[in-house]
Amino acid sequence: MEKPKTYTSPFGKAIYPHLNKVDTYKTNGDKFKEKYHVKIEFSTNDAKEIIKQSDEALKVALAEEKEQSKSKKPLKTSEFLGYSKEGDKVIVHFKMKAHGVNTKTNETFSQKPALFDNELKPLDPELQIWGGSNLRVSYTPKGWYSSMLGGAGVTFRLKSVQVKDLVQGSSSNGGGHGFSVTEGNSSENNNSTETNEEEAVVQTNQSSDF
């Protein structure tokens, strides 16, 4: 079997990243699982290659299922393609299991994504990656087939992350609500002393090859 190819995504905006700490969630069978993951927002143009990779992985999964099942009935495609379209944006979900079992050796393993800054130095564990950070990832597209999930689907398996512009903390100012500074006079008499300790901090650096 051909070794899965690893790709590097374009830079995009991180949405609800769980990259520093594992995300623990409960499955339908009441079992707890752990994974690292991040959704990244791309422009439609930047996401073209990723969508193409999803289509190709889907075709492979359908072909393998057809060969294995010997079914003459048309196979279905699930709704889980690894990405979704929202207006002129494409949201891609990259995932990594925190724990698992090696299918060849039957041994258990633990893993987490390697995190790098823009100069390719390992990211300080104290620096938490928050939503809004500008980053890119290395990943492997993986097609699969599950009748329980509606047919063939695709998962983008996360491997490593490079952060270009780091956002830390939660935004307590208007920027966190989709606003930006604009002309006007409302600030002239605004003597608010509200603390901005929770305001998002952005660290901007030059990009480097991943």
JSON list of C-alpha atoms in Angstrom, two decimals:
[
{"chain": "A", "resi": 1, "resn": "MET", "atom": "CA", "xyz": [0.00, 0.00, 0.00]},
{"chain": "A", "resi": 2, "resn": "GLU", "atom": "CA", "xyz": [1.28, 3.46, -0.94]},
{"chain": "A", "resi": 3, "resn": "LYS", "atom": "CA", "xyz": [2.42, 5.58, 2.00]},
{"chain": "A", "resi": 4, "resn": "PRO", "atom": "CA", "xyz": [0.02, 8.47, 2.67]},
{"chain": "A", "resi": 5, "resn": "LYS", "atom": "CA", "xyz": [1.33, 11.82, 1.46]},
{"chain": "A", "resi": 6, "resn": "THR", "atom": "CA", "xyz": [1.85, 14.72, 3.84]},
{"chain": "A", "resi": 7, "resn": "TYR", "atom": "CA", "xyz": [0.86, 18.20, 2.73]},
{"chain": "A", "resi": 8, "resn": "THR", "atom": "CA", "xyz": [1.27, 21.72, 4.09]},
{"chain": "A", "resi": 9, "resn": "SER", "atom": "CA", "xyz": [-1.76, 23.99, 4.20]},
{"chain": "A", "resi": 10, "resn": "PRO", "atom": "CA", "xyz": [-1.79, 27.71, 3.41]},
{"chain": "A", "resi": 11, "resn": "PHE", "atom": "CA", "xyz": [-1.88, 30.10, 6.37]},
{"chain": "A", "resi": 12, "resn": "GLY", "atom": "CA", "xyz": [-5.36, 30.74, 7.72]},
{"chain": "A", "resi": 13, "resn": "LYS", "atom": "CA", "xyz": [-7.29, 31.87, 10.79]},
{"chain": "A", "resi": 14, "resn": "ALA", "atom": "CA", "xyz": [-7.58, 29.34, 13.60]},
{"chain": "A", "resi": 15, "resn": "ILE", "atom": "CA", "xyz": [-11.07, 28.63, 14.97]},
{"chain": "A", "resi": 16, "resn": "TYR", "atom": "CA", "xyz": [-11.49, 26.98, 18.39]},
{"chain": "A", "resi": 17, "resn": "PRO", "atom": "CA", "xyz": [-8.00, 25.44, 18.43]},
{"chain": "A", "resi": 18, "resn": "HIS", "atom": "CA", "xyz": [-7.17, 22.61, 20.84]},
{"chain": "A", "resi": 19, "resn": "LEU", "atom": "CA", "xyz": [-3.46, 22.35, 20.10]},
{"chain": "A", "resi": 20, "resn": "ASN", "atom": "CA", "xyz": [-1.71, 22.98, 23.43]},
{"chain": "A", "resi": 21, "resn": "LYS", "atom": "CA", "xyz": [-4.06, 20.87, 25.50]},
{"chain": "A", "resi": 22, "resn": "VAL", "atom": "CA", "xyz": [-6.01, 17.80, 24.52]},
{"chain": "A", "resi": 23, "resn": "ASP", "atom": "CA", "xyz": [-9.77, 18.06, 24.02]},
{"chain": "A", "resi": 24, "resn": "THR", "atom": "CA", "xyz": [-11.71, 15.41, 25.94]},
{"chain": "A", "resi": 25, "resn": "TYR", "atom": "CA", "xyz": [-15.17, 14.51, 24.67]},
{"chain": "A", "resi": 26, "resn": "LYS", "atom": "CA", "xyz": [-17.78, 11.80, 25.11]},
{"chain": "A", "resi": 27, "resn": "THR", "atom": "CA", "xyz": [-18.87, 9.54, 22.25]},
{"chain": "A", "resi": 28, "resn": "ASN", "atom": "CA", "xyz": [-22.34, 8.11, 21.66]},
{"chain": "A", "resi": 29, "resn": "GLY", "atom": "CA", "xyz": [-21.30, 4.98, 23.51]},
{"chain": "A", "resi": 30, "resn": "ASP", "atom": "CA", "xyz": [-20.49, 7.03, 26.64]},
{"chain": "A", "resi": 31, "resn": "LYS", "atom": "CA", "xyz": [-16.79, 6.46, 26.13]},
{"chain": "A", "resi": 32, "resn": "PHE", "atom": "CA", "xyz": [-14.39, 9.33, 26.62]},
{"chain": "A", "resi": 33, "resn": "LYS", "atom": "CA", "xyz": [-11.95, 10.11, 23.82]},
{"chain": "A", "resi": 34, "resn": "GLU", "atom": "CA", "xyz": [-9.17, 12.66, 23.51]},
{"chain": "A", "resi": 35, "resn": "LYS", "atom": "CA", "xyz": [-7.92, 14.51, 20.46]},
{"chain": "A", "resi": 36, "resn": "TYR", "atom": "CA", "xyz": [-6.05, 17.59, 19.33]},
{"chain": "A", "resi": 37, "resn": "HIS", "atom": "CA", "xyz": [-7.73, 19.57, 16.61]},
{"chain": "A", "resi": 38, "resn": "VAL", "atom": "CA", "xyz": [-8.21, 22.93, 14.93]},
{"chain": "A", "resi": 39, "resn": "LYS", "atom": "CA", "xyz": [-10.52, 24.39, 12.34]},
{"chain": "A", "resi": 40, "resn": "ILE", "atom": "CA", "xyz": [-8.85, 26.81, 9.92]},
{"chain": "A", "resi": 41, "resn": "GLU", "atom": "CA", "xyz": [-10.64, 29.39, 7.82]},
{"chain": "A", "resi": 42, "resn": "PHE", "atom": "CA", "xyz": [-9.34, 29.81, 4.26]},
{"chain": "A", "resi": 43, "resn": "SER", "atom": "CA", "xyz": [-10.44, 31.80, 1.26]},
{"chain": "A", "resi": 44, "resn": "THR", "atom": "CA", "xyz": [-12.07, 29.71, -1.47]},
{"chain": "A", "resi": 45, "resn": "ASN", "atom": "CA", "xyz": [-9.00, 30.16, -3.64]},
{"chain": "A", "resi": 46, "resn": "ASP", "atom": "CA", "xyz": [-6.56, 29.07, -0.90]},
{"chain": "A", "resi": 47, "resn": "ALA", "atom": "CA", "xyz": [-8.66, 25.98, -0.18]},
{"chain": "A", "resi": 48, "resn": "LYS", "atom": "CA", "xyz": [-8.77, 24.68, -3.77]},
{"chain": "A", "resi": 49, "resn": "GLU", "atom": "CA", "xyz": [-5.97, 22.14, -3.30]},
{"chain": "A", "resi": 50, "resn": "ILE", "atom": "CA", "xyz": [-7.40, 20.91, 0.00]},
{"chain": "A", "resi": 51, "resn": "ILE", "atom": "CA", "xyz": [-10.81, 20.34, -1.58]},
{"chain": "A", "resi": 52, "resn": "LYS", "atom": "CA", "xyz": [-9.13, 18.50, -4.46]},
{"chain": "A", "resi": 53, "resn": "GLN", "atom": "CA", "xyz": [-7.31, 16.29, -1.95]},
{"chain": "A", "resi": 54, "resn": "SER", "atom": "CA", "xyz": [-10.60, 15.54, -0.21]},
{"chain": "A", "resi": 55, "resn": "ASP", "atom": "CA", "xyz": [-12.19, 14.53, -3.52]},
{"chain": "A", "resi": 56, "resn": "GLU", "atom": "CA", "xyz": [-9.27, 12.22, -4.36]},
{"chain": "A", "resi": 57, "resn": "ALA", "atom": "CA", "xyz": [-9.27, 10.59, -0.89]},
{"chain": "A", "resi": 58, "resn": "LEU", "atom": "CA", "xyz": [-13.02, 10.07, -1.24]},
{"chain": "A", "resi": 59, "resn": "LYS", "atom": "CA", "xyz": [-12.61, 8.28, -4.58]},
{"chain": "A", "resi": 60, "resn": "VAL", "atom": "CA", "xyz": [-9.98, 5.96, -3.09]},
{"chain": "A", "resi": 61, "resn": "ALA", "atom": "CA", "xyz": [-12.21, 5.14, -0.12]},
{"chain": "A", "resi": 62, "resn": "LEU", "atom": "CA", "xyz": [-15.15, 4.33, -2.40]},
{"chain": "A", "resi": 63, "resn": "ALA", "atom": "CA", "xyz": [-13.01, 2.16, -4.68]},
{"chain": "A", "resi": 64, "resn": "GLU", "atom": "CA", "xyz": [-11.54, 0.22, -1.74]},
{"chain": "A", "resi": 65, "resn": "GLU", "atom": "CA", "xyz": [-14.98, -0.34, -0.20]},
{"chain": "A", "resi": 66, "resn": "LYS", "atom": "CA", "xyz": [-16.39, -1.53, -3.52]},
{"chain": "A", "resi": 67, "resn": "GLU", "atom": "CA", "xyz": [-13.55, -4.01, -3.93]},
{"chain": "A", "resi": 68, "resn": "GLN", "atom": "CA", "xyz": [-13.77, -5.32, -0.38]},
{"chain": "A", "resi": 69, "resn": "SER", "atom": "CA", "xyz": [-17.54, -5.55, -0.12]},
{"chain": "A", "resi": 70, "resn": "LYS", "atom": "CA", "xyz": [-18.07, -6.88, -3.66]},
{"chain": "A", "resi": 71, "resn": "SER", "atom": "CA", "xyz": [-21.27, -4.88, -3.58]},
{"chain": "A", "resi": 72, "resn": "LYS", "atom": "CA", "xyz": [-22.98, -4.10, -6.88]},
{"chain": "A", "resi": 73, "resn": "LYS", "atom": "CA", "xyz": [-25.12, -1.41, -5.29]},
{"chain": "A", "resi": 74, "resn": "PRO", "atom": "CA", "xyz": [-24.05, 2.26, -5.63]},
{"chain": "A", "resi": 75, "resn": "LEU", "atom": "CA", "xyz": [-22.01, 3.32, -2.64]},
{"chain": "A", "resi": 76, "resn": "LYS", "atom": "CA", "xyz": [-22.92, 6.45, -0.73]},
{"chain": "A", "resi": 77, "resn": "THR", "atom": "CA", "xyz": [-20.91, 9.50, 0.26]},
{"chain": "A", "resi": 78, "resn": "SER", "atom": "CA", "xyz": [-21.36, 10.86, 3.78]},
{"chain": "A", "resi": 79, "resn": "GLU", "atom": "CA", "xyz": [-21.57, 14.51, 4.81]},
{"chain": "A", "resi": 80, "resn": "PHE", "atom": "CA", "xyz": [-18.16, 14.27, 6.51]},
{"chain": "A", "resi": 81, "resn": "LEU", "atom": "CA", "xyz": [-15.71, 15.53, 3.89]},
{"chain": "A", "resi": 82, "resn": "GLY", "atom": "CA", "xyz": [-13.27, 17.22, 6.29]},
{"chain": "A", "resi": 83, "resn": "TYR", "atom": "CA", "xyz": [-14.39, 20.71, 5.33]},
{"chain": "A", "resi": 84, "resn": "SER", "atom": "CA", "xyz": [-17.44, 22.95, 5.00]},
{"chain": "A", "resi": 85, "resn": "LYS", "atom": "CA", "xyz": [-18.23, 26.03, 2.94]},
{"chain": "A", "resi": 86, "resn": "GLU", "atom": "CA", "xyz": [-19.50, 29.21, 4.58]},
{"chain": "A", "resi": 87, "resn": "GLY", "atom": "CA", "xyz": [-20.11, 31.95, 2.03]},
{"chain": "A", "resi": 88, "resn": "ASP", "atom": "CA", "xyz": [-16.81, 32.78, 0.37]},
{"chain": "A", "resi": 89, "resn": "LYS", "atom": "CA", "xyz": [-14.85, 30.94, 3.08]},
{"chain": "A", "resi": 90, "resn": "VAL", "atom": "CA", "xyz": [-13.89, 27.30, 3.48]},
{"chain": "A", "resi": 91, "resn": "ILE", "atom": "CA", "xyz": [-13.51, 25.84, 6.98]},
{"chain": "A", "resi": 92, "resn": "VAL", "atom": "CA", "xyz": [-11.22, 22.80, 7.20]},
{"chain": "A", "resi": 93, "resn": "HIS", "atom": "CA", "xyz": [-11.06, 20.60, 10.30]},
{"chain": "A", "resi": 94, "resn": "PHE", "atom": "CA", "xyz": [-7.68, 19.01, 11.11]},
{"chain": "A", "resi": 95, "resn": "LYS", "atom": "CA", "xyz": [-7.59, 16.30, 13.80]},
{"chain": "A", "resi": 96, "resn": "MET", "atom": "CA", "xyz": [-5.14, 14.11, 15.70]},
{"chain": "A", "resi": 97, "resn": "LYS", "atom": "CA", "xyz": [-6.02, 11.29, 18.09]},
{"chain": "A", "resi": 98, "resn": "ALA", "atom": "CA", "xyz": [-4.20, 11.72, 21.38]},
{"chain": "A", "resi": 99, "resn": "HIS", "atom": "CA", "xyz": [-4.14, 7.97, 21.98]},
{"chain": "A", "resi": 100, "resn": "GLY", "atom": "CA", "xyz": [-4.60, 4.87, 19.88]},
{"chain": "A", "resi": 101, "resn": "VAL", "atom": "CA", "xyz": [-3.51, 1.37, 19.01]},
{"chain": "A", "resi": 102, "resn": "ASN", "atom": "CA", "xyz": [-1.03, 0.58, 16.25]},
{"chain": "A", "resi": 103, "resn": "THR", "atom": "CA", "xyz": [-2.86, -1.76, 13.86]},
{"chain": "A", "resi": 104, "resn": "LYS", "atom": "CA", "xyz": [0.40, -3.49, 12.84]},
{"chain": "A", "resi": 105, "resn": "THR", "atom": "CA", "xyz": [2.01, -4.00, 16.26]},
{"chain": "A", "resi": 106, "resn": "ASN", "atom": "CA", "xyz": [-1.14, -3.84, 18.39]},
{"chain": "A", "resi": 107, "resn": "GLU", "atom": "CA", "xyz": [0.74, -1.54, 20.76]},
{"chain": "A", "resi": 108, "resn": "THR", "atom": "CA", "xyz": [-0.85, 1.53, 22.31]},
{"chain": "A", "resi": 109, "resn": "PHE", "atom": "CA", "xyz": [0.60, 4.95, 21.62]},
{"chain": "A", "resi": 110, "resn": "SER", "atom": "CA", "xyz": [0.25, 8.60, 22.65]},
{"chain": "A", "resi": 111, "resn": "GLN", "atom": "CA", "xyz": [0.93, 11.58, 20.43]},
{"chain": "A", "resi": 112, "resn": "LYS", "atom": "CA", "xyz": [0.52, 15.34, 20.16]},
{"chain": "A", "resi": 113, "resn": "PRO", "atom": "CA", "xyz": [1.17, 17.83, 17.36]},
{"chain": "A", "resi": 114, "resn": "ALA", "atom": "CA", "xyz": [4.58, 19.48, 17.10]},
{"chain": "A", "resi": 115, "resn": "LEU", "atom": "CA", "xyz": [4.19, 23.26, 17.45]},
{"chain": "A", "resi": 116, "resn": "PHE", "atom": "CA", "xyz": [6.60, 25.76, 15.86]},
{"chain": "A", "resi": 117, "resn": "ASP", "atom": "CA", "xyz": [6.87, 29.54, 15.68]},
{"chain": "A", "resi": 118, "resn": "ASN", "atom": "CA", "xyz": [7.49, 31.53, 12.50]},
{"chain": "A", "resi": 119, "resn": "GLU", "atom": "CA", "xyz": [11.28, 30.94, 12.78]},
{"chain": "A", "resi": 120, "resn": "LEU", "atom": "CA", "xyz": [10.72, 27.16, 13.10]},
{"chain": "A", "resi": 121, "resn": "LYS", "atom": "CA", "xyz": [11.66, 27.13, 16.78]},
{"chain": "A", "resi": 122, "resn": "PRO", "atom": "CA", "xyz": [9.54, 24.86, 19.01]},
{"chain": "A", "resi": 123, "resn": "LEU", "atom": "CA", "xyz": [6.75, 26.94, 20.52]},
{"chain": "A", "resi": 124, "resn": "ASP", "atom": "CA", "xyz": [7.10, 27.67, 24.23]},
{"chain": "A", "resi": 125, "resn": "PRO", "atom": "CA", "xyz": [4.59, 25.42, 26.08]},
{"chain": "A", "resi": 126, "resn": "GLU", "atom": "CA", "xyz": [3.53, 28.48, 28.08]},
{"chain": "A", "resi": 127, "resn": "LEU", "atom": "CA", "xyz": [2.27, 30.19, 24.92]},
{"chain": "A", "resi": 128, "resn": "GLN", "atom": "CA", "xyz": [-1.33, 29.17, 24.38]},
{"chain": "A", "resi": 129, "resn": "ILE", "atom": "CA", "xyz": [-2.71, 29.24, 20.83]},
{"chain": "A", "resi": 130, "resn": "TRP", "atom": "CA", "xyz": [-6.08, 30.98, 20.78]},
{"chain": "A", "resi": 131, "resn": "GLY", "atom": "CA", "xyz": [-8.68, 31.46, 18.09]},
{"chain": "A", "resi": 132, "resn": "GLY", "atom": "CA", "xyz": [-7.75, 34.12, 15.59]},
{"chain": "A", "resi": 133, "resn": "SER", "atom": "CA", "xyz": [-4.12, 33.03, 15.43]},
{"chain": "A", "resi": 134, "resn": "ASN", "atom": "CA", "xyz": [-2.69, 32.90, 11.90]},
{"chain": "A", "resi": 135, "resn": "LEU", "atom": "CA", "xyz": [-1.20, 29.46, 11.34]},
{"chain": "A", "resi": 136, "resn": "ARG", "atom": "CA", "xyz": [-0.72, 26.58, 8.94]},
{"chain": "A", "resi": 137, "resn": "VAL", "atom": "CA", "xyz": [-0.48, 22.83, 9.46]},
{"chain": "A", "resi": 138, "resn": "SER", "atom": "CA", "xyz": [1.06, 19.73, 7.96]},
{"chain": "A", "resi": 139, "resn": "TYR", "atom": "CA", "xyz": [-1.49, 16.98, 7.47]},
{"chain": "A", "resi": 140, "resn": "THR", "atom": "CA", "xyz": [-2.46, 13.79, 5.67]},
{"chain": "A", "resi": 141, "resn": "PRO", "atom": "CA", "xyz": [-5.85, 13.33, 3.97]},
{"chain": "A", "resi": 142, "resn": "LYS", "atom": "CA", "xyz": [-7.42, 9.97, 4.83]},
{"chain": "A", "resi": 143, "resn": "GLY", "atom": "CA", "xyz": [-10.51, 8.55, 3.17]},
{"chain": "A", "resi": 144, "resn": "TRP", "atom": "CA", "xyz": [-12.72, 6.01, 4.95]},
{"chain": "A", "resi": 145, "resn": "TYR", "atom": "CA", "xyz": [-16.05, 4.22, 4.61]},
{"chain": "A", "resi": 146, "resn": "SER", "atom": "CA", "xyz": [-18.62, 3.70, 7.35]},
{"chain": "A", "resi": 147, "resn": "SER", "atom": "CA", "xyz": [-22.20, 2.64, 6.73]},
{"chain": "A", "resi": 148, "resn": "MET", "atom": "CA", "xyz": [-23.08, 3.92, 10.22]},
{"chain": "A", "resi": 149, "resn": "LEU", "atom": "CA", "xyz": [-21.90, 7.41, 9.25]},
{"chain": "A", "resi": 150, "resn": "GLY", "atom": "CA", "xyz": [-23.66, 7.45, 5.92]},
{"chain": "A", "resi": 151, "resn": "GLY", "atom": "CA", "xyz": [-20.95, 6.23, 3.56]},
{"chain": "A", "resi": 152, "resn": "ALA", "atom": "CA", "xyz": [-17.52, 7.44, 2.50]},
{"chain": "A", "resi": 153, "resn": "GLY", "atom": "CA", "xyz": [-15.84, 10.38, 4.20]},
{"chain": "A", "resi": 154, "resn": "VAL", "atom": "CA", "xyz": [-12.52, 12.12, 4.66]},
{"chain": "A", "resi": 155, "resn": "THR", "atom": "CA", "xyz": [-10.44, 13.07, 7.68]},
{"chain": "A", "resi": 156, "resn": "PHE", "atom": "CA", "xyz": [-7.53, 15.49, 7.56]},
{"chain": "A", "resi": 157, "resn": "ARG", "atom": "CA", "xyz": [-5.02, 14.00, 9.98]},
{"chain": "A", "resi": 158, "resn": "LEU", "atom": "CA", "xyz": [-3.07, 16.70, 11.79]},
{"chain": "A", "resi": 159, "resn": "LYS", "atom": "CA", "xyz": [0.69, 16.29, 12.17]},
{"chain": "A", "resi": 160, "resn": "SER", "atom": "CA", "xyz": [2.31, 19.63, 13.08]},
{"chain": "A", "resi": 161, "resn": "VAL", "atom": "CA", "xyz": [1.59, 23.35, 13.32]},
{"chain": "A", "resi": 162, "resn": "GLN", "atom": "CA", "xyz": [3.47, 26.53, 12.47]},
{"chain": "A", "resi": 163, "resn": "VAL", "atom": "CA", "xyz": [2.17, 29.74, 14.04]},
{"chain": "A", "resi": 164, "resn": "LYS", "atom": "CA", "xyz": [2.78, 32.95, 12.12]},
{"chain": "A", "resi": 165, "resn": "ASP", "atom": "CA", "xyz": [0.79, 35.45, 14.20]},
{"chain": "A", "resi": 166, "resn": "LEU", "atom": "CA", "xyz": [-0.06, 34.27, 17.72]},
{"chain": "A", "resi": 167, "resn": "VAL", "atom": "CA", "xyz": [-3.20, 35.38, 19.55]},
{"chain": "A", "resi": 168, "resn": "GLN", "atom": "CA", "xyz": [-3.29, 34.76, 23.29]},
{"chain": "A", "resi": 169, "resn": "GLY", "atom": "CA", "xyz": [-6.09, 35.35, 25.77]},
{"chain": "A", "resi": 170, "resn": "SER", "atom": "CA", "xyz": [-9.74, 36.24, 25.18]},
{"chain": "A", "resi": 171, "resn": "SER", "atom": "CA", "xyz": [-10.84, 39.51, 23.72]},
{"chain": "A", "resi": 172, "resn": "SER", "atom": "CA", "xyz": [-12.88, 41.69, 26.08]},
{"chain": "A", "resi": 173, "resn": "ASN", "atom": "CA", "xyz": [-12.98, 44.69, 23.75]},
{"chain": "A", "resi": 174, "resn": "GLY", "atom": "CA", "xyz": [-15.20, 45.34, 20.72]},
{"chain": "A", "resi": 175, "resn": "GLY", "atom": "CA", "xyz": [-12.80, 43.52, 18.42]},
{"chain": "A", "resi": 176, "resn": "GLY", "atom": "CA", "xyz": [-14.01, 40.27, 19.91]},
{"chain": "A", "resi": 177, "resn": "HIS", "atom": "CA", "xyz": [-17.49, 41.09, 18.63]},
{"chain": "A", "resi": 178, "resn": "GLY", "atom": "CA", "xyz": [-16.48, 41.75, 15.05]},
{"chain": "A", "resi": 179, "resn": "PHE", "atom": "CA", "xyz": [-15.91, 45.52, 15.32]},
{"chain": "A", "resi": 180, "resn": "SER", "atom": "CA", "xyz": [-12.91, 47.67, 14.41]},
{"chain": "A", "resi": 181, "resn": "VAL", "atom": "CA", "xyz": [-11.88, 51.22, 15.30]},
{"chain": "A", "resi": 182, "resn": "THR", "atom": "CA", "xyz": [-13.81, 53.82, 13.29]},
{"chain": "A", "resi": 183, "resn": "GLU", "atom": "CA", "xyz": [-14.20, 57.59, 13.12]},
{"chain": "A", "resi": 184, "resn": "GLY", "atom": "CA", "xyz": [-16.55, 59.27, 15.60]},
{"chain": "A", "resi": 185, "resn": "ASN", "atom": "CA", "xyz": [-16.67, 61.11, 18.93]},
{"chain": "A", "resi": 186, "resn": "SER", "atom": "CA", "xyz": [-18.06, 58.53, 21.36]},
{"chain": "A", "resi": 187, "resn": "SER", "atom": "CA", "xyz": [-14.63, 57.96, 22.91]},
{"chain": "A", "resi": 188, "resn": "GLU", "atom": "CA", "xyz": [-14.11, 61.62, 23.86]},
{"chain": "A", "resi": 189, "resn": "ASN", "atom": "CA", "xyz": [-16.13, 61.39, 27.06]},
{"chain": "A", "resi": 190, "resn": "ASN", "atom": "CA", "xyz": [-15.67, 57.67, 27.62]},
{"chain": "A", "resi": 191, "resn": "ASN", "atom": "CA", "xyz": [-13.74, 57.32, 30.87]},
{"chain": "A", "resi": 192, "resn": "SER", "atom": "CA", "xyz": [-14.18, 53.59, 31.23]},
{"chain": "A", "resi": 193, "resn": "THR", "atom": "CA", "xyz": [-11.67, 52.00, 33.58]},
{"chain": "A", "resi": 194, "resn": "GLU", "atom": "CA", "xyz": [-12.59, 48.46, 32.62]},
{"chain": "A", "resi": 195, "resn": "THR", "atom": "CA", "xyz": [-9.50, 46.30, 32.75]},
{"chain": "A", "resi": 196, "resn": "ASN", "atom": "CA", "xyz": [-8.15, 44.93, 29.52]},
{"chain": "A", "resi": 197, "resn": "GLU", "atom": "CA", "xyz": [-6.13, 42.15, 31.10]},
{"chain": "A", "resi": 198, "resn": "GLU", "atom": "CA", "xyz": [-8.20, 39.62, 29.15]},
{"chain": "A", "resi": 199, "resn": "GLU", "atom": "CA", "xyz": [-7.81, 41.50, 25.88]},
{"chain": "A", "resi": 200, "resn": "ALA", "atom": "CA", "xyz": [-6.31, 39.47, 23.10]},
{"chain": "A", "resi": 201, "resn": "VAL", "atom": "CA", "xyz": [-2.59, 39.90, 22.62]},
{"chain": "A", "resi": 202, "resn": "VAL", "atom": "CA", "xyz": [-1.27, 39.45, 19.09]},
{"chain": "A", "resi": 203, "resn": "GLN", "atom": "CA", "xyz": [2.36, 38.65, 18.39]},
{"chain": "A", "resi": 204, "resn": "THR", "atom": "CA", "xyz": [3.33, 39.34, 14.80]},
{"chain": "A", "resi": 205, "resn": "ASN", "atom": "CA", "xyz": [6.52, 38.02, 13.22]},
{"chain": "A", "resi": 206, "resn": "GLN", "atom": "CA", "xyz": [7.90, 37.45, 9.76]},
{"chain": "A", "resi": 207, "resn": "SER", "atom": "CA", "xyz": [7.01, 34.22, 8.04]},
{"chain": "A", "resi": 208, "resn": "SER", "atom": "CA", "xyz": [9.49, 31.44, 7.40]},
{"chain": "A", "resi": 209, "resn": "ASP", "atom": "CA", "xyz": [9.26, 28.26, 5.37]},
{"chain": "A", "resi": 210, "resn": "PHE", "atom": "CA", "xyz": [7.64, 25.45, 7.32]}
]
